[in-house]
Short mmCIF file of C-alpha atoms in Angstrom, two decimals:
data_model
loop_
_atom_site.label_atom_id
_atom_site.label_comp_id
_atom_site.label_asym_id
_atom_site.label_seq_id
_atom_site.Cartn_x
_atom_site.Cartn_y
_atom_site.Cartn_z
CA MET G 1 30.84 -46.44 59.32
CA ALA G 2 29.47 -42.97 59.66
CA ALA G 3 28.73 -42.82 55.91
CA ALA G 4 26.93 -46.26 56.20
CA SER G 5 24.74 -44.90 59.18
CA SER G 6 23.84 -41.88 57.13
CA TYR G 7 22.88 -43.89 54.10
CA ALA G 8 20.89 -46.31 56.35
CA THR G 9 19.18 -43.25 57.91
CA ALA G 10 18.18 -41.73 54.48
CA VAL G 11 16.75 -44.98 53.16
CA ALA G 12 14.74 -45.58 56.22
CA LEU G 13 13.17 -42.18 55.90
CA LEU G 14 12.49 -42.70 52.19
CA CYS G 15 10.65 -45.83 52.92
CA LEU G 16 8.83 -44.25 55.78
CA LEU G 17 7.53 -41.41 53.74
CA ALA G 18 6.77 -43.22 50.44
CA ALA G 19 3.24 -44.52 50.00
CA ASP G 20 4.26 -47.49 48.12
CA GLY G 21 7.05 -48.97 50.27
CA CYS G 22 10.24 -50.37 48.89
CA CYS G 23 11.24 -52.96 46.65
CA GLY G 24 12.98 -54.75 49.58
CA CYS G 25 14.06 -53.75 53.03
CA PRO G 26 17.99 -53.27 53.12
CA TRP G 27 19.73 -55.95 55.01
CA PHE G 28 21.14 -53.50 57.29
CA LEU G 29 17.84 -51.89 58.48
CA PRO G 30 15.45 -53.45 61.24
CA ALA G 31 12.24 -54.59 59.66
CA ALA G 32 10.32 -51.75 61.62
CA PHE G 33 12.03 -49.14 59.50
CA CYS G 34 10.52 -50.66 56.27
CA PRO G 35 6.79 -50.63 56.14
CA ALA G 36 4.93 -53.40 54.00
CA PRO G 37 4.19 -51.91 50.39
CA THR G 38 0.87 -50.86 49.71
CA PRO G 39 -0.70 -53.54 47.26
CA TYR G 40 -0.55 -52.46 43.72
CA THR G 41 -3.97 -51.42 42.22
CA PRO G 42 -4.08 -51.35 38.41
CA ALA G 43 -5.52 -48.12 36.89
CA PRO G 44 -9.18 -48.61 35.67
CA VAL G 45 -9.60 -49.68 31.98
CA PRO G 46 -12.43 -48.72 29.81
CA ALA G 47 -15.08 -51.47 29.60
CA THR G 48 -14.59 -51.86 25.89
CA PRO G 49 -11.06 -51.03 24.62
CA THR G 50 -10.88 -49.58 21.11
CA PRO G 51 -8.90 -52.04 19.07
CA ARG G 52 -5.83 -50.30 17.33
CA PRO G 53 -2.89 -51.78 15.55
CA VAL G 54 0.10 -52.12 17.75
CA THR G 55 3.88 -51.87 16.47
CA PRO G 56 6.11 -53.08 19.08
CA THR G 57 9.20 -50.97 19.58
CA PRO G 58 12.26 -53.18 19.40
CA VAL G 59 14.61 -53.05 22.48
CA PRO G 60 18.54 -53.19 22.40
CA ALA G 61 20.06 -56.20 23.85
CA THR G 62 21.52 -53.98 26.59
CA PRO G 63 20.56 -50.45 27.71
CA SER G 64 21.99 -47.54 25.70
CA PRO G 65 25.28 -46.73 27.18
CA GLY G 66 24.59 -43.00 26.63
CA SER G 67 21.74 -43.26 29.19
CA GLY G 68 23.95 -43.21 32.34
CA SER G 69 26.48 -45.93 32.27
CA THR G 70 29.95 -44.82 33.44
CA ASN G 71 31.93 -47.67 31.54
CA VAL G 72 31.23 -50.26 28.82
CA ASP G 73 33.91 -52.73 28.35
CA ALA G 74 34.58 -54.67 25.10
CA GLY G 75 32.23 -57.51 26.04
CA GLY G 76 29.35 -55.46 26.48
CA TRP G 77 29.26 -55.29 30.29
CA LEU G 78 27.84 -52.02 31.86
CA ASP G 79 28.35 -50.60 35.22
CA ALA G 80 25.76 -50.95 37.98
CA ARG G 81 25.22 -51.18 41.49
CA ALA G 82 23.76 -54.04 43.50
CA THR G 83 21.73 -54.48 46.81
CA TRP G 84 19.84 -57.38 48.01
CA TYR G 85 16.35 -57.89 50.18
CA GLY G 86 14.51 -60.55 51.66
CA ALA G 87 16.11 -63.80 53.13
CA PRO G 88 19.60 -64.42 52.66
CA ASP G 89 18.88 -67.71 50.76
CA GLY G 90 15.62 -66.47 49.40
CA ALA G 91 14.06 -65.27 46.18
CA GLY G 92 13.40 -61.68 47.43
CA PRO G 93 9.82 -61.05 48.03
CA LEU G 94 8.28 -62.81 51.13
CA ASP G 95 5.41 -64.13 49.00
CA ASN G 96 7.79 -65.35 46.36
CA GLY G 97 6.02 -63.01 43.74
CA GLY G 98 6.80 -59.47 42.73
CA ALA G 99 5.45 -56.49 40.62
CA CYS G 100 5.80 -58.75 37.45
CA GLY G 101 3.09 -61.05 38.70
CA PHE G 102 5.23 -64.18 38.27
CA LYS G 103 4.53 -66.85 41.06
CA ASN G 104 6.68 -69.10 43.05
CA VAL G 105 9.98 -67.53 41.83
CA ASN G 106 11.71 -69.59 44.55
CA LEU G 107 11.03 -72.53 42.57
CA PRO G 108 12.23 -73.94 39.03
CA PRO G 109 12.70 -72.46 36.52
CA PHE G 110 13.30 -68.99 38.52
CA ASN G 111 15.17 -70.97 41.18
CA ALA G 112 15.34 -67.73 43.32
CA MET G 113 17.80 -66.08 40.86
CA THR G 114 15.63 -63.00 40.65
CA SER G 115 16.07 -59.17 40.83
CA CYS G 116 14.12 -56.08 41.15
CA GLY G 117 15.12 -53.54 38.49
CA ASN G 118 14.87 -49.73 38.40
CA GLU G 119 12.88 -48.10 35.67
CA PRO G 120 15.52 -48.37 32.76
CA ILE G 121 15.40 -52.14 33.45
CA PHE G 122 11.98 -52.65 34.69
CA LYS G 123 10.53 -50.54 31.82
CA ASP G 124 7.05 -50.06 33.49
CA GLY G 125 6.60 -53.63 33.34
CA LYS G 126 7.78 -54.20 29.66
CA GLY G 127 10.98 -55.40 31.23
CA CYS G 128 9.58 -58.20 33.19
CA GLY G 129 11.06 -61.47 32.28
CA SER G 130 14.12 -60.22 30.80
CA CYS G 131 17.53 -62.04 31.51
CA TYR G 132 20.63 -60.53 32.49
CA GLN G 133 24.23 -61.74 33.29
CA ILE G 134 25.64 -60.10 36.50
CA ARG G 135 28.91 -60.15 38.09
CA CYS G 136 31.20 -58.56 40.41
CA VAL G 137 34.98 -58.46 40.43
CA GLY G 138 37.51 -58.09 43.00
CA LYS G 139 38.04 -54.53 42.84
CA ALA G 140 34.44 -54.12 44.03
CA HIS G 141 34.89 -56.61 47.08
CA PRO G 142 37.42 -59.26 47.76
CA ALA G 143 34.73 -61.94 48.04
CA CYS G 144 33.47 -61.49 44.29
CA SER G 145 34.22 -64.27 42.06
CA GLY G 146 34.08 -62.40 38.74
CA VAL G 147 31.97 -65.30 37.36
CA PRO G 148 28.78 -64.39 35.46
CA GLU G 149 25.41 -65.50 36.90
CA THR G 150 22.09 -65.01 35.13
CA VAL G 151 19.07 -63.31 36.83
CA ILE G 152 15.57 -62.76 35.75
CA ILE G 153 13.67 -59.51 36.29
CA THR G 154 10.65 -60.27 38.41
CA ASP G 155 10.11 -57.21 40.42
CA MET G 156 10.29 -53.27 40.54
CA ASN G 157 12.92 -51.12 42.37
CA TYR G 158 11.41 -48.00 43.63
CA TYR G 159 14.24 -46.43 45.20
CA PRO G 160 17.47 -46.62 42.85
CA VAL G 161 20.97 -45.90 44.29
CA ALA G 162 22.44 -45.62 40.75
CA ARG G 163 21.28 -45.11 37.16
CA TYR G 164 21.14 -48.98 36.78
CA HIS G 165 20.45 -50.55 40.26
CA PHE G 166 19.62 -54.34 40.54
CA ASP G 167 17.98 -55.01 43.91
CA LEU G 168 18.84 -58.88 43.95
CA SER G 169 17.38 -61.70 46.00
CA GLY G 170 19.72 -62.91 48.69
CA THR G 171 20.36 -65.97 46.62
CA ALA G 172 21.30 -63.99 43.62
CA PHE G 173 23.53 -61.62 45.39
CA GLY G 174 25.50 -64.39 47.30
CA ALA G 175 25.90 -66.17 43.88
CA MET G 176 28.37 -63.59 42.73
CA ALA G 177 30.64 -64.59 45.68
CA LYS G 178 33.68 -67.05 45.61
CA ASP G 179 32.94 -70.30 46.93
CA GLY G 180 32.09 -70.30 50.71
CA ARG G 181 32.28 -66.55 50.91
CA ASN G 182 28.43 -65.86 50.00
CA GLU G 183 27.67 -64.52 53.52
CA GLU G 184 30.79 -62.32 53.54
CA LEU G 185 29.54 -60.71 50.23
CA ARG G 186 25.94 -60.18 51.31
CA HIS G 187 27.27 -58.38 54.42
CA ALA G 188 28.74 -55.72 52.05
CA GLY G 189 25.11 -54.71 51.36
CA ILE G 190 25.91 -52.43 48.31
CA ILE G 191 28.54 -53.23 45.87
CA ASP G 192 29.51 -52.30 42.35
CA MET G 193 28.71 -54.81 39.64
CA GLN G 194 28.35 -55.16 35.94
CA PHE G 195 25.46 -56.37 33.68
CA LYS G 196 24.52 -57.16 30.12
CA ARG G 197 21.14 -58.45 28.64
CA VAL G 198 21.34 -62.03 27.44
CA PRO G 199 18.70 -64.38 25.89
CA CYS G 200 16.51 -66.24 28.23
CA GLN G 201 16.45 -70.16 28.09
CA TYR G 202 13.81 -72.24 29.39
CA PRO G 203 14.76 -75.92 28.34
CA GLY G 204 11.82 -78.13 27.94
CA LEU G 205 9.25 -75.33 28.57
CA SER G 206 6.88 -73.57 26.31
CA VAL G 207 5.35 -70.34 26.65
CA THR G 208 2.70 -70.53 29.37
CA PHE G 209 -0.46 -68.69 30.26
CA HIS G 210 -1.62 -68.35 33.99
CA VAL G 211 -5.43 -67.13 34.08
CA GLU G 212 -5.53 -64.73 36.96
CA LYS G 213 -7.86 -64.87 39.76
CA GLY G 214 -11.21 -62.86 39.12
CA SER G 215 -11.19 -63.64 35.46
CA ASN G 216 -14.75 -64.19 34.04
CA PRO G 217 -16.28 -63.91 30.74
CA ASN G 218 -16.24 -60.11 30.87
CA TYR G 219 -12.86 -59.59 32.29
CA LEU G 220 -9.97 -61.95 31.32
CA ALA G 221 -6.54 -61.36 32.77
CA ILE G 222 -3.50 -63.40 31.63
CA LEU G 223 0.06 -63.79 33.12
CA VAL G 224 2.39 -64.65 30.15
CA GLU G 225 5.76 -66.46 31.09
CA TYR G 226 8.67 -68.63 30.10
CA GLY G 227 9.41 -67.18 26.67
CA ASN G 228 12.87 -67.83 25.31
CA GLY G 229 15.03 -65.18 23.80
CA ASP G 230 13.85 -61.81 24.92
CA GLY G 231 11.88 -63.07 27.79
CA ASP G 232 9.84 -59.83 27.68
CA VAL G 233 6.20 -59.17 26.46
CA ALA G 234 5.48 -56.05 24.27
CA GLN G 235 1.80 -57.09 23.26
CA VAL G 236 -0.79 -59.81 23.66
CA ASP G 237 -3.59 -60.22 21.18
CA LEU G 238 -6.69 -62.42 21.74
CA MET G 239 -9.12 -64.19 19.46
CA ASP G 240 -12.06 -65.65 21.25
CA GLY G 241 -14.41 -68.64 19.97
CA ASP G 242 -17.04 -66.45 19.15
CA GLU G 243 -14.91 -64.44 16.58
CA ALA G 244 -16.18 -65.71 13.22
CA THR G 245 -14.02 -63.36 11.22
CA GLY G 246 -10.75 -64.69 12.75
CA ALA G 247 -9.97 -61.08 13.94
CA TRP G 248 -7.42 -60.27 16.70
CA ALA G 249 -8.31 -57.89 19.47
CA PRO G 250 -5.52 -56.22 21.31
CA MET G 251 -5.27 -56.72 25.14
CA ARG G 252 -3.90 -54.08 27.56
CA GLN G 253 -1.19 -54.43 29.94
CA SER G 254 -2.61 -54.54 33.37
CA TRP G 255 0.48 -54.58 35.39
CA GLY G 256 3.96 -56.36 35.11
CA SER G 257 3.44 -59.20 32.78
CA ILE G 258 -0.37 -59.46 33.12
CA TRP G 259 -2.39 -58.50 30.15
CA ARG G 260 -6.19 -57.91 30.36
CA MET G 261 -9.37 -57.50 28.33
CA ASP G 262 -12.56 -55.95 29.59
CA THR G 263 -15.56 -56.36 27.42
CA ARG G 264 -19.41 -55.92 27.67
CA ARG G 265 -19.79 -58.91 25.25
CA PRO G 266 -19.01 -62.05 27.14
CA LEU G 267 -15.92 -63.76 25.93
CA ARG G 268 -16.14 -67.49 24.93
CA GLY G 269 -13.35 -70.00 24.49
CA PRO G 270 -11.47 -71.45 23.25
CA PHE G 271 -8.99 -68.59 23.09
CA SER G 272 -5.99 -68.14 20.94
CA LEU G 273 -3.10 -65.84 21.76
CA ARG G 274 -0.80 -63.99 19.98
CA VAL G 275 2.43 -62.74 21.84
CA THR G 276 4.93 -60.23 20.67
CA ASN G 277 8.12 -59.73 22.51
CA GLY G 278 10.41 -56.67 22.67
CA SER G 279 12.30 -57.48 19.46
CA GLY G 280 8.90 -57.50 17.70
CA ARG G 281 8.79 -61.34 17.05
CA SER G 282 5.35 -62.89 17.40
CA LEU G 283 4.06 -66.41 18.04
CA VAL G 284 0.38 -67.67 17.94
CA ALA G 285 -0.75 -70.15 20.71
CA ASP G 286 -3.83 -71.51 18.81
CA GLN G 287 -6.69 -72.15 21.04
CA VAL G 288 -4.44 -72.82 23.99
CA ILE G 289 -7.01 -71.90 26.67
CA PRO G 290 -10.06 -74.18 26.33
CA ALA G 291 -13.69 -73.53 26.22
CA ASP G 292 -14.17 -74.78 29.87
CA TRP G 293 -11.13 -72.49 31.33
CA LYS G 294 -11.09 -71.48 34.82
CA PRO G 295 -9.59 -68.86 36.92
CA GLU G 296 -6.22 -69.54 38.52
CA ALA G 297 -5.46 -72.28 36.02
CA VAL G 298 -2.18 -72.76 33.95
CA TYR G 299 -2.11 -73.55 30.29
CA SER G 300 0.85 -74.43 28.46
CA SER G 301 1.12 -73.88 24.65
CA ASP G 302 3.07 -75.87 22.03
CA VAL G 303 4.96 -72.82 20.83
CA GLN G 304 8.17 -71.33 21.77
CA PHE G 305 10.42 -68.27 20.73
CA ASP G 306 13.94 -69.01 19.30
CA GLY G 307 16.47 -68.64 22.05
#
């Protein structure tokens, strides 16, 4: 009990001293100990980015065992630690968003099965949208079912307690429990778990683009979501309706899964977008954003990555 109290005190001090706040308030701390995070402000980007060729770096299906895992079994499972934050049956963030920029993660297709990842998982936003199977077994806690559940990375964990740390939504943490023992498992607070990278699957959905609030002809910010397979985004390129040569211009990662372009020359729709995932596979959504596009509108493409 003394150890748990010491850990709670240490986490509270970290949260109070840090400018950016925490991914989530641990269940065992009063809300007063966890100040609200400072809103993320993306670094300024030059008005006219210099186009340059981009060669995405392929990412392995799972993080490298040599980067800190204490054990890898024959099924590719890696050791990690899990905590949870937010409401016991919630999606994590109070606004149902997170550092990846996704919206309404409490609703389908996310269904509140979401997680913060520390840097080897979040990858400075390049891990947003990645899918992982997670499980906990009886030796970690008697309420653990050992049955794998799938979560999507939607947020950043700023205060890891292990080399690989999943700060899960209350829903996802409880999903690792045996039937009827969800609350018992959540009361454990911190448990050992295992994880492995798996392909994302969004049945019936195509790659979708959300034009962010504040976008205008000189500043275009786009959230990319619902990609099968890797689920992540390594690069986005844009071709606007004024580009007679058919040349692609690279967008820059703004934050999370949001990509932006700043330009002195006003952009004109329709816009085509080329999305490259972490494995280096690309697809083109031809004229997916119409000439009369609007901020805060969602545009679904007719293309999808192979699962």
